Coordinates of C-alpha atoms and ligand atoms in Angstrom, one line a residue:
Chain A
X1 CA 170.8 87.7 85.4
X2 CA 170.2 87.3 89.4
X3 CA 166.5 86.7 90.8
X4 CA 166.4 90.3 92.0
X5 CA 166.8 91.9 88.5
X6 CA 163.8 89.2 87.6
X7 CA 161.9 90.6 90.1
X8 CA 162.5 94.0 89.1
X9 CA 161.7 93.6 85.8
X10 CA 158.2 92.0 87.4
X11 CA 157.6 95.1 89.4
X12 CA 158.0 96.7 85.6
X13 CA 155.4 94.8 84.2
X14 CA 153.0 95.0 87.7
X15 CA 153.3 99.2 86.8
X16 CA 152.3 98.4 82.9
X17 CA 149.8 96.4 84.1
X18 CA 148.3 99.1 86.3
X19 CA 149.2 102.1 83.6
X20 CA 146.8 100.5 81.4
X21 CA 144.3 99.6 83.9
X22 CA 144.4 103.4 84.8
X23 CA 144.5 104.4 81.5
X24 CA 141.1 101.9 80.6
X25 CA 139.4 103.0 83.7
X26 CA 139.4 106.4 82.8
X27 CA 138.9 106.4 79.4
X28 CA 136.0 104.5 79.6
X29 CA 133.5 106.8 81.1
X30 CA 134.8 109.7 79.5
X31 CA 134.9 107.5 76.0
X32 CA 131.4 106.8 76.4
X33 CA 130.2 110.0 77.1
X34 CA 132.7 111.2 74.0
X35 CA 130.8 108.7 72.0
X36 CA 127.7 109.5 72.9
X37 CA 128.3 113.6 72.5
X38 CA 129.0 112.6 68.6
X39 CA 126.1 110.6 68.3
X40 CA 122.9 111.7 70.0
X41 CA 124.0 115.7 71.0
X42 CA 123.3 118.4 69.5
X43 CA 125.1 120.6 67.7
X44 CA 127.6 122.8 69.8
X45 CA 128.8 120.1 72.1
X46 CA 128.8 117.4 69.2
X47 CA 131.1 119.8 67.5
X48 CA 133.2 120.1 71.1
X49 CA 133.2 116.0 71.0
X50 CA 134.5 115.9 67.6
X51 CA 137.4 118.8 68.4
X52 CA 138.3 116.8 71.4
X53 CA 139.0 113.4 68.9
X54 CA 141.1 115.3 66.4
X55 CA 143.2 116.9 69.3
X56 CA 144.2 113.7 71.3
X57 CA 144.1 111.3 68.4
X58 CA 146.3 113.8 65.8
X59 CA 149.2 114.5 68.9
X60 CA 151.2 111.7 70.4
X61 CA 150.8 110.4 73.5
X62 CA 154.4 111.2 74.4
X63 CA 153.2 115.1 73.8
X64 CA 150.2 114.9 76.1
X65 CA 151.5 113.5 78.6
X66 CA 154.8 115.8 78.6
X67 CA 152.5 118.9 78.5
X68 CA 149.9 117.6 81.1
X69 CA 153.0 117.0 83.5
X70 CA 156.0 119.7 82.5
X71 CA 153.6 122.0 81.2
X72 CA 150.8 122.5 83.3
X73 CA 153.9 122.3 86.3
X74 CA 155.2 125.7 84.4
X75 CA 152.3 127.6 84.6
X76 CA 152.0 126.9 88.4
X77 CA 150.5 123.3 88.2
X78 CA 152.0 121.3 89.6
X79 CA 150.3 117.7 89.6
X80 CA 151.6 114.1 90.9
X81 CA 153.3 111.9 88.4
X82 CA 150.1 109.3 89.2
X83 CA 147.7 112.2 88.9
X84 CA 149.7 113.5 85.4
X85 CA 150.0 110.3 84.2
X86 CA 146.2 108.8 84.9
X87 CA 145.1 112.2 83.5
X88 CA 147.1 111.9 79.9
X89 CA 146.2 108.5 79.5
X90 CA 142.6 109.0 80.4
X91 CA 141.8 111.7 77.7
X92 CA 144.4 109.7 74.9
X93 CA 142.2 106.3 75.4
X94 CA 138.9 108.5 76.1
X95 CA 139.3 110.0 72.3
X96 CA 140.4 106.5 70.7
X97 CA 137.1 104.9 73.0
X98 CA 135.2 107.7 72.0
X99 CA 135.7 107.3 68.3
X100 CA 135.6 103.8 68.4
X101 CA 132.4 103.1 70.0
X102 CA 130.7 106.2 67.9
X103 CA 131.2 103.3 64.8
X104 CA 129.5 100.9 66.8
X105 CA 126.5 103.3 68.1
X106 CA 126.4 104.2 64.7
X107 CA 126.4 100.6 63.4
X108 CA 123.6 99.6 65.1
X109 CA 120.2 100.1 62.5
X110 CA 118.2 102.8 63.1
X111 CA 114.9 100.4 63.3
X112 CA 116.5 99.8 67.1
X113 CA 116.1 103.3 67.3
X114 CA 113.1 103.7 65.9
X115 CA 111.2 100.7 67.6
X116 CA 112.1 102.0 71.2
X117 CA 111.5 105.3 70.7
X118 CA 107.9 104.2 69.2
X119 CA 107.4 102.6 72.4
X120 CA 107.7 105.6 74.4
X121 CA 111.3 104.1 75.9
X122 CA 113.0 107.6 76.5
X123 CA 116.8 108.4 75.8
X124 CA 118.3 106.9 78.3
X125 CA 116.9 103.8 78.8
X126 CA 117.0 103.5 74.8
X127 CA 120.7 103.9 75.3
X128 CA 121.3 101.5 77.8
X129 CA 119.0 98.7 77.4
X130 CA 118.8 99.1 73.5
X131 CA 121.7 100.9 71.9
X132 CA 124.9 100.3 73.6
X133 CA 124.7 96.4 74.4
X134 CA 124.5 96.1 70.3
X135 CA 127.1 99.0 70.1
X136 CA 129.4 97.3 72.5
X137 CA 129.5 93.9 71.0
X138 CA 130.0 95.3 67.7
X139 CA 132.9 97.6 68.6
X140 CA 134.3 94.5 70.8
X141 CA 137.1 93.6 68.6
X142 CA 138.4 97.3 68.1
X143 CA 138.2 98.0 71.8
X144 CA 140.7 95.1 72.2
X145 CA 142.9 96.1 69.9
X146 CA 143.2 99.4 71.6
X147 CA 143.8 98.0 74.6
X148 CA 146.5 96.4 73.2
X149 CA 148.2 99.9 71.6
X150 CA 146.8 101.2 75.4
X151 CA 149.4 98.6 76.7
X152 CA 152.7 99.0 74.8
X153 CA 151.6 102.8 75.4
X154 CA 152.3 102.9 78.9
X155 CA 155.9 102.8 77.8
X156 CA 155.8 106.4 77.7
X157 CA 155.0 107.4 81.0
X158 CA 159.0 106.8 81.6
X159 CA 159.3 110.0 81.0
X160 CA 157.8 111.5 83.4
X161 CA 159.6 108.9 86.1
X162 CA 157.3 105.8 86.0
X163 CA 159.5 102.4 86.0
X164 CA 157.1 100.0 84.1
X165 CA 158.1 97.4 82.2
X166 CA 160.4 99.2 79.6
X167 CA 162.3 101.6 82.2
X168 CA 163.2 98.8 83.9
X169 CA 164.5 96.9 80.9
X170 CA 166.9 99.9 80.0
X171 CA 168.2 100.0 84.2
X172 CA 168.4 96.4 84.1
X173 CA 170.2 95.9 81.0
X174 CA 172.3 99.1 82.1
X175 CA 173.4 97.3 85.2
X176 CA 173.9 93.7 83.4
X177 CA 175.5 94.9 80.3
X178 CA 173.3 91.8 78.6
X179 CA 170.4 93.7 76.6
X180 CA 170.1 91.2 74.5
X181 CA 168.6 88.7 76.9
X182 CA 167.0 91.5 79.4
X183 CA 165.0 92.7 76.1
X184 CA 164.2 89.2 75.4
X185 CA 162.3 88.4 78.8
X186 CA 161.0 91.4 78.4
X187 CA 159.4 90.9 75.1
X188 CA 158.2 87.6 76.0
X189 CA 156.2 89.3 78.9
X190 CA 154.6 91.8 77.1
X191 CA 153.9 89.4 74.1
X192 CA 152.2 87.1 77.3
X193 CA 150.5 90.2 78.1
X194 CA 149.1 91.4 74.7
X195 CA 148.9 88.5 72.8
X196 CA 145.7 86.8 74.5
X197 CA 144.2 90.2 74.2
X198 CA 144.7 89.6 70.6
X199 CA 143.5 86.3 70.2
X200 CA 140.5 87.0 72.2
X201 CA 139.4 90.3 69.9
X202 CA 140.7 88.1 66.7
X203 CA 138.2 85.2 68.5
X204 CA 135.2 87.9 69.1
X205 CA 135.5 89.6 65.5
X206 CA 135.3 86.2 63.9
X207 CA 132.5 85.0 65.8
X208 CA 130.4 89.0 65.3
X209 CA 130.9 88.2 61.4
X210 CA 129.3 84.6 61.8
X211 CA 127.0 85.6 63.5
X212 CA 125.9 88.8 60.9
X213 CA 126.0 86.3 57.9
Chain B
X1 CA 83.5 92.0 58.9
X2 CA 81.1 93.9 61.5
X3 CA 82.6 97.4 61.8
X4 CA 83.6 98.7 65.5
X5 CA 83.9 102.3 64.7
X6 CA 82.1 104.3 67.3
X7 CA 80.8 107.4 65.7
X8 CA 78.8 108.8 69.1
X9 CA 83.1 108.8 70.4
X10 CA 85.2 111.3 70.2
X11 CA 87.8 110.9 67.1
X12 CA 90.9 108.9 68.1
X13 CA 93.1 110.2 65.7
X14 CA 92.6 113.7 64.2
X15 CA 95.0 115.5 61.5
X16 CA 93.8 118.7 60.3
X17 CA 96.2 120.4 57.3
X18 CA 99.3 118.7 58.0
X19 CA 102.1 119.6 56.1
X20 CA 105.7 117.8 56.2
X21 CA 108.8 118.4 54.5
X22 CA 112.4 116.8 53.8
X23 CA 114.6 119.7 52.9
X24 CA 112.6 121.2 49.6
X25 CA 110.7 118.0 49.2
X26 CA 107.5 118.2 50.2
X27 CA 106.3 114.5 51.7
X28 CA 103.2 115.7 53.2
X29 CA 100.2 117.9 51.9
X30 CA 97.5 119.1 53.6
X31 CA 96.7 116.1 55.1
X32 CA 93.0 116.1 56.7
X33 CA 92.2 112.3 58.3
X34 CA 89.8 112.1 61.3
X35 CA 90.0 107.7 62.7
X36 CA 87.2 106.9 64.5
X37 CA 87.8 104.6 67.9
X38 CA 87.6 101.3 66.2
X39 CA 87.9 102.4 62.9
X40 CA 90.3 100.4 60.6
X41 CA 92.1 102.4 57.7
X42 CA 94.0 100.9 55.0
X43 CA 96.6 103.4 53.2
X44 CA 98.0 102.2 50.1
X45 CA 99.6 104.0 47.2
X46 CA 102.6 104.2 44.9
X47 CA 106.2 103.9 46.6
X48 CA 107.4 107.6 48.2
X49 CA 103.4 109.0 48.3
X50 CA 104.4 109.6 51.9
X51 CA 102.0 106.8 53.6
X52 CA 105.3 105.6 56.3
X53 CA 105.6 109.4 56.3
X54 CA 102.0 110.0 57.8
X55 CA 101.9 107.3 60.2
X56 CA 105.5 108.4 61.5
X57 CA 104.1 111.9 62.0
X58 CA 101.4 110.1 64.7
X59 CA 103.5 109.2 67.0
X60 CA 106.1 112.0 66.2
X61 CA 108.9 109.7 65.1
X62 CA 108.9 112.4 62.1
X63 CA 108.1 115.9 63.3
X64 CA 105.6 117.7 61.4
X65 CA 106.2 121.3 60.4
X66 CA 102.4 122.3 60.6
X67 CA 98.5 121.7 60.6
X68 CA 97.6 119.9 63.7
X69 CA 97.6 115.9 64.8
X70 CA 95.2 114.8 67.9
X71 CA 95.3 111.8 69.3
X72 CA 93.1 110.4 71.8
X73 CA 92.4 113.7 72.5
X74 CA 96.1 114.9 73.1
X75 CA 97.2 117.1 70.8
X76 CA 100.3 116.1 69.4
X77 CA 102.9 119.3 69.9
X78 CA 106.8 119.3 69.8
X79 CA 107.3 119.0 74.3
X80 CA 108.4 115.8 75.3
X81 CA 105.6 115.5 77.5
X82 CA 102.6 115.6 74.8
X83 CA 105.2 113.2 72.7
X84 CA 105.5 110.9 75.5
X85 CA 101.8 111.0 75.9
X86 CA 100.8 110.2 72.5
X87 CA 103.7 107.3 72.1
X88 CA 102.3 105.9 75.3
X89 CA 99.0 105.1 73.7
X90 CA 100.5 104.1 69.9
X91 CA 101.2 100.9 68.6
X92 CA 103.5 100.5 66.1
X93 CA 105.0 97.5 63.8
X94 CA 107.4 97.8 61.4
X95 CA 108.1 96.2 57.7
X96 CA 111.7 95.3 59.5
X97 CA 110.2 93.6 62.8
X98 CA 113.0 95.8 64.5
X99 CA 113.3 93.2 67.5
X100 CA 116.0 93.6 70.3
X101 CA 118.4 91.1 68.9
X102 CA 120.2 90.5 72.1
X103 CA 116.8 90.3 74.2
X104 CA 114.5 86.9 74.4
X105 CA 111.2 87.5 72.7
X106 CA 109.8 87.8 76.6
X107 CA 112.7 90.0 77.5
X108 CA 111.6 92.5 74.3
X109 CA 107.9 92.5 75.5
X110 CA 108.7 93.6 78.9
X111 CA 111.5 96.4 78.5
X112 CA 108.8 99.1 77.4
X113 CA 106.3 98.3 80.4
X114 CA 108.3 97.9 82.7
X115 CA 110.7 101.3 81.6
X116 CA 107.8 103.8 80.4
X117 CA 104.9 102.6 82.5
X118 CA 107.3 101.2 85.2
X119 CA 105.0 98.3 85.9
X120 CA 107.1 95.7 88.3
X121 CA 108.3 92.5 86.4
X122 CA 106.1 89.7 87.4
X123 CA 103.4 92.2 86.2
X124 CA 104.7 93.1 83.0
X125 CA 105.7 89.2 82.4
X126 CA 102.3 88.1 83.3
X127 CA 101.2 90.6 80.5
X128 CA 103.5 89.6 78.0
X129 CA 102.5 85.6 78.4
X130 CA 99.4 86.5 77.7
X131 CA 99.8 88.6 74.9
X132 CA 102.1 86.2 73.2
X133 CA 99.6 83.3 73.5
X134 CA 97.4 85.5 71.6
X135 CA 99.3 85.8 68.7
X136 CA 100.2 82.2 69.3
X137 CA 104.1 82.3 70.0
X138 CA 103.9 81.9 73.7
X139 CA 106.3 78.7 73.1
X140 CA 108.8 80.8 71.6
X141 CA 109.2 83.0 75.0
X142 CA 112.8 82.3 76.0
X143 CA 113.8 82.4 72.2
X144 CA 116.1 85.0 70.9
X145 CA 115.0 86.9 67.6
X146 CA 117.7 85.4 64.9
X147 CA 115.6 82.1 65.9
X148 CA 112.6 82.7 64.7
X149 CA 111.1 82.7 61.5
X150 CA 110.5 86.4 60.1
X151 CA 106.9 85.7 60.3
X152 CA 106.7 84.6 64.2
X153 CA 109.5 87.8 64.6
X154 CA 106.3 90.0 63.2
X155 CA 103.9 88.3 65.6
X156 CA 106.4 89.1 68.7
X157 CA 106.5 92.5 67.2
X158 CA 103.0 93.0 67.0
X159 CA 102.7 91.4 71.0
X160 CA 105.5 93.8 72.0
X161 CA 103.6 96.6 70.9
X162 CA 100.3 95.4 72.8
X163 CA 101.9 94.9 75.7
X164 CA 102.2 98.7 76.0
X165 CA 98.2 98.2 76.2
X166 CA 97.8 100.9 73.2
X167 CA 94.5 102.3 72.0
X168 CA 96.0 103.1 68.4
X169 CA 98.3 100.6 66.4
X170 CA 100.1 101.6 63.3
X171 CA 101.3 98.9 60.7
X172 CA 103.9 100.1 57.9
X173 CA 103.7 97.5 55.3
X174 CA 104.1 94.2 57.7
X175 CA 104.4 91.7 55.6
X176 CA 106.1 93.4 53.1
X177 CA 109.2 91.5 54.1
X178 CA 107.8 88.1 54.8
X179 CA 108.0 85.2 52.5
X180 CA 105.0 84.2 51.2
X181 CA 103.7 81.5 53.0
X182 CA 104.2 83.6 56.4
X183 CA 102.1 86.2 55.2
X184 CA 99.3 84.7 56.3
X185 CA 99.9 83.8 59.7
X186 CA 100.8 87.8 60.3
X187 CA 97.1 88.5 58.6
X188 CA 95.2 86.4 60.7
X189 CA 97.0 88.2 64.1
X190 CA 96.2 91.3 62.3
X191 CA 92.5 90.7 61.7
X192 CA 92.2 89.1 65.0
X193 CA 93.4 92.4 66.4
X194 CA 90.9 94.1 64.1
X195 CA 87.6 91.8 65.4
X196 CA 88.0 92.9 69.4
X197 CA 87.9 96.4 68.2
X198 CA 91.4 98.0 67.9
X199 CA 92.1 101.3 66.1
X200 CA 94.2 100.4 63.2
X201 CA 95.9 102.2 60.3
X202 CA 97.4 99.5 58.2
X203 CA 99.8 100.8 55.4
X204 CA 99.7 97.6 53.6
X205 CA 99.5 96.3 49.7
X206 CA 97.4 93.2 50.8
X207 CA 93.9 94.1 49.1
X208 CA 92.4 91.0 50.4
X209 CA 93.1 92.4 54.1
X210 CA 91.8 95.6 52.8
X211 CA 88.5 94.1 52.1
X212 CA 88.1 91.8 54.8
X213 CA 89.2 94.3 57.8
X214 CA 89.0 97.9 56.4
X215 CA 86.3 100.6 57.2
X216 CA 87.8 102.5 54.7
X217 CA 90.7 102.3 52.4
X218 CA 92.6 105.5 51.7
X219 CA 94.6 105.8 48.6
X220 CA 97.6 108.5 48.8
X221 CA 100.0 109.9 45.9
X222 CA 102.7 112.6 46.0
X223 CA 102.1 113.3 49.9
X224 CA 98.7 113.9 49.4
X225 CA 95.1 112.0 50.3
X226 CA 93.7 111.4 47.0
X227 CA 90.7 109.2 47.4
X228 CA 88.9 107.0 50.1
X229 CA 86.5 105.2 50.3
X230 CA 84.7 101.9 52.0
X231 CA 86.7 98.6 50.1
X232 CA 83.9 97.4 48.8
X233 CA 83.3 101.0 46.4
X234 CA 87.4 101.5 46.5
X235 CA 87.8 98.8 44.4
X236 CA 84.2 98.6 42.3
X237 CA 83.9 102.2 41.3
X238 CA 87.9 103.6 41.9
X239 CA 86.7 107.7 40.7
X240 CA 90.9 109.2 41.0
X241 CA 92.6 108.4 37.6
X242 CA 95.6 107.7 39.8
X243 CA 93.4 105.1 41.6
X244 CA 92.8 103.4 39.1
X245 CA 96.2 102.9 37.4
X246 CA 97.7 102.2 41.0
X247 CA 95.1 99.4 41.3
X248 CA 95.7 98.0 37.8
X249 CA 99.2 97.8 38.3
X250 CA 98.7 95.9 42.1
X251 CA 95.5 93.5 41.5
X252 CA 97.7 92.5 38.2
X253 CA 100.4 91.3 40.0
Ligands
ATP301 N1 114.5 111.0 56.0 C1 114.2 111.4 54.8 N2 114.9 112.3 54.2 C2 114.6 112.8 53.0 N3 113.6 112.3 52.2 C3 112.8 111.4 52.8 C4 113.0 110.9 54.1 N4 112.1 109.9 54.4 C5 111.3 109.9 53.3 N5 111.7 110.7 52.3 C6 111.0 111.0 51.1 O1 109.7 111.3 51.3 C7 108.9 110.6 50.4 C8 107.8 109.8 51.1 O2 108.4 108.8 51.7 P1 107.7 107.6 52.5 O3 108.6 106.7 53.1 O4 106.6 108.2 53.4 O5 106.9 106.9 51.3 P2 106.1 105.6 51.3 O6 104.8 105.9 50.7 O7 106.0 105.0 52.6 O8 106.9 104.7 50.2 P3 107.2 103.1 50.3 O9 106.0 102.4 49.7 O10 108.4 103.0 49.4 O11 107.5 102.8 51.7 C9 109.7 109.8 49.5 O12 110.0 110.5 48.3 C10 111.0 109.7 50.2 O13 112.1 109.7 49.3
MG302 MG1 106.9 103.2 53.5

């Protein structure tokens, strides 16, 4: 394989890389406000939070992003492949965020609750200083592994033109007639890519259940 | 113990017919209680009576449905702003502690100052060192929770509260979680607390406390008040049949 197909396959994973980071980036202010919709709001808009979940997490991915590109472009729409793509990805990771940290809100005790509120701290200061850094931590592990399904995600947005790290593994191995070791180096890079992820959440979740014992 | 209760004052706490329900159960009935500035009350009574349930309902971390709850001379509605009001001048410790795990024990006294009364931080870190010298911890300052015993955690507790300079605190069984030999040291803050004057009502089992600190113990059953009386006659001449079976079964144990 020559140096510039290397490369190629590089500017592949750069565009995985930055797919994700999109993808995290957006779904974690909308996540968080999901989360906190299903925790702390009342009842219309907890109900709205909930419908969101069970819409983005029961379709695939490949769906979403296919109607948020081809079909919002029938009815007249007609968005950027970056704007389609950060869009798709934003509401699939903001459901999965969403319902993930809703656990950990949930998994902190209520006497955290209780004793801020007692002390006349008000909603949103209870949330931030009180709630969510206990929330967070707890939810840690989940939020890697996520990131990791986030990751080997961004596959998908092939299909609406992106070359990240698996389009360019087809054209490659197109060009090279040698799949075999084109998918190789390209499993090794998203393995490099994932797999630190993984030790790290494996690492965190290990060191939460010490530290609950 | 010389009482403080001020009975030329106005009431601190008032609750005239208060009523409280969970679903069909009814955890509250007709509750009439008038705490006099410096009074110390001690509630006891048979598990689910509804004691937490009526010091929950004073600083409206349970809403009740109806009757009326004045505090320092705020009466206690369901706005925000009378809540606020009322939580700003309540105390309250928990059996649980219910510390910030991921804040120092100076870090938990400062958050509520500095967030609801919006003091600066040297302020409200100068108020907190002094505080927990008082209840003898102040060593423990940079400490987190999970490394302190659980009686030192219900000292911090109790400091934390102070710090929010409140002119009511509320105890819901305290030392109820403690091991035995930390009971004590939890006591002796408490009764400290009780000699420079502060309103207290102390739902506690500790009948010792109870006739050491109380002005009057209160004895509740099935949500409702059923006797009170100064300790010393409490526990001489008990008149409630209930009473008197509840106080069997604790001074026998
Ligand atoms: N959130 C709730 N929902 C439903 N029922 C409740 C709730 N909180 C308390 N109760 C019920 O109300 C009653 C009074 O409860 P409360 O906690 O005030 O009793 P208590 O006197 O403090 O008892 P204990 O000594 O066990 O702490 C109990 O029967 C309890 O089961
Ligand atoms: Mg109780």
């Amino acid at each position: 394989m020559t140096q510039d197909a290397f490369l190629f396959l590089l500017n592949g994973l750069l565009w995985t890389v930055g797919l994700s980071a999109i993808g995290f980036a957006g779904g974690t202010p909308a996540g968080l406000a999901i989360a906190l919709a299903r925790t702390t709001a009342p009842g219309p808009l907890n109900r709205a939070a909930a419908g969101y979940i069970a819409v983005f997490q029961g379709t695939p991915l490949l769906m979403q992003l296919f109607v948020v590109y081809y079909g919002l472009a029938l009815i007249g729409l007609k968005l950027d492949a970056w704007v389609a793509v950060a869009i798709g990805f934003t509401l699939h990771a903001s459901a999965y965020l969403g319902e993930i940290w809703r656990g950990g809100i949930e998994a902190v005790p209520r006497g955290q609750t209780e004793a801020a509120t007692a002390l006349g701290i008000r909603y949103v200061s209870r949330m931030r200083d009180v709630v969510l850094p206990q929330a967070l931590k707890i939810s840690l592990p989940a939020t890697i592994g996520f990131l990791v399904q986030l990751i080997k995600g961004t596959s998908l947005a092939a299909i609406v033109g992106f070359t990240e790290l698996a389009r360019a593994a087809s054209i490659i191995s197109n060009q090279t007639f040698k799949p075999l070791l084109v998918y190789a180096i390209v499993g090794v890079l998203y393995f490099a890519l994932c797999w630190p992820l993984s030790i790290w959440g494996a690492r965190m979740e290990r060191k939460l259940a010490a530290a609950s014992r | 113990m010389e009482s403080h209760a001020d009975t030329a004052s106005q009431p601190m706490i008032v609750m005239e017919a208060v009523e409280k329900s969970y679903g069909a159960f009814k955890a509250l009935t007709n509750i009439n209680l008038t705490v006099r500035q410096g009074e110390r009350i001690v509630l006891c009574g048979p598990s689910g009576s509804g004691k937490s349930t009526l010091i929950r309902c004073i600083n409206h971390l349970e809403r009740y449905e109806s009757g009326k709850i004045i505090v320092d001379g705020i009466h206690l509605g369901d706005d925000m702003r009378t809540v606020d009001a009322v939580r700003r001048e309540v105390g309250m410790v928990f059996q649980s502690f219910n510390l910030f795990p991921h804040m120092t024990v100076l870090q938990n006294c400062i958050l509520a100052p500095m967030r609801v009364r919006g003091i600066v931080r040297a302020e409200a870190e100068g108020i907190a060192r002094a505080l927990l010298d008082r209840v003898k911890i102040l060593d423990q300052a940079d400490k987190y929770p999970a490394q302190l015993s659980g009686g030192q955690q219900q000292r911090v507790a109790i400091a934390r509260a102070l710090c929010m300079q409140p002119r009511v605190m509320l105890f819901d069984e305290p030392t109820s979680a403690l091991d035995p030999e930390m009971v004590k040291e939890v006591l002796d803050t408490m009764i400290g607390l009780a000699e420079d004057g502060m309103t207290m009502i102390c739902v506690t089992h500790e009948m010792g406390f109870a006739r050491q600190v109380a002005d009057r113990v209160i004895f509740m059953a099935r949500g409702e008040i059923v006797e009170q009386a100064p300790p010393e006659e409490f526990f001489r001449n008990p008149k409630n049949e209930r009473t008197r079976a509840f106080l069997g079964e604790i001074l026998h144990h």
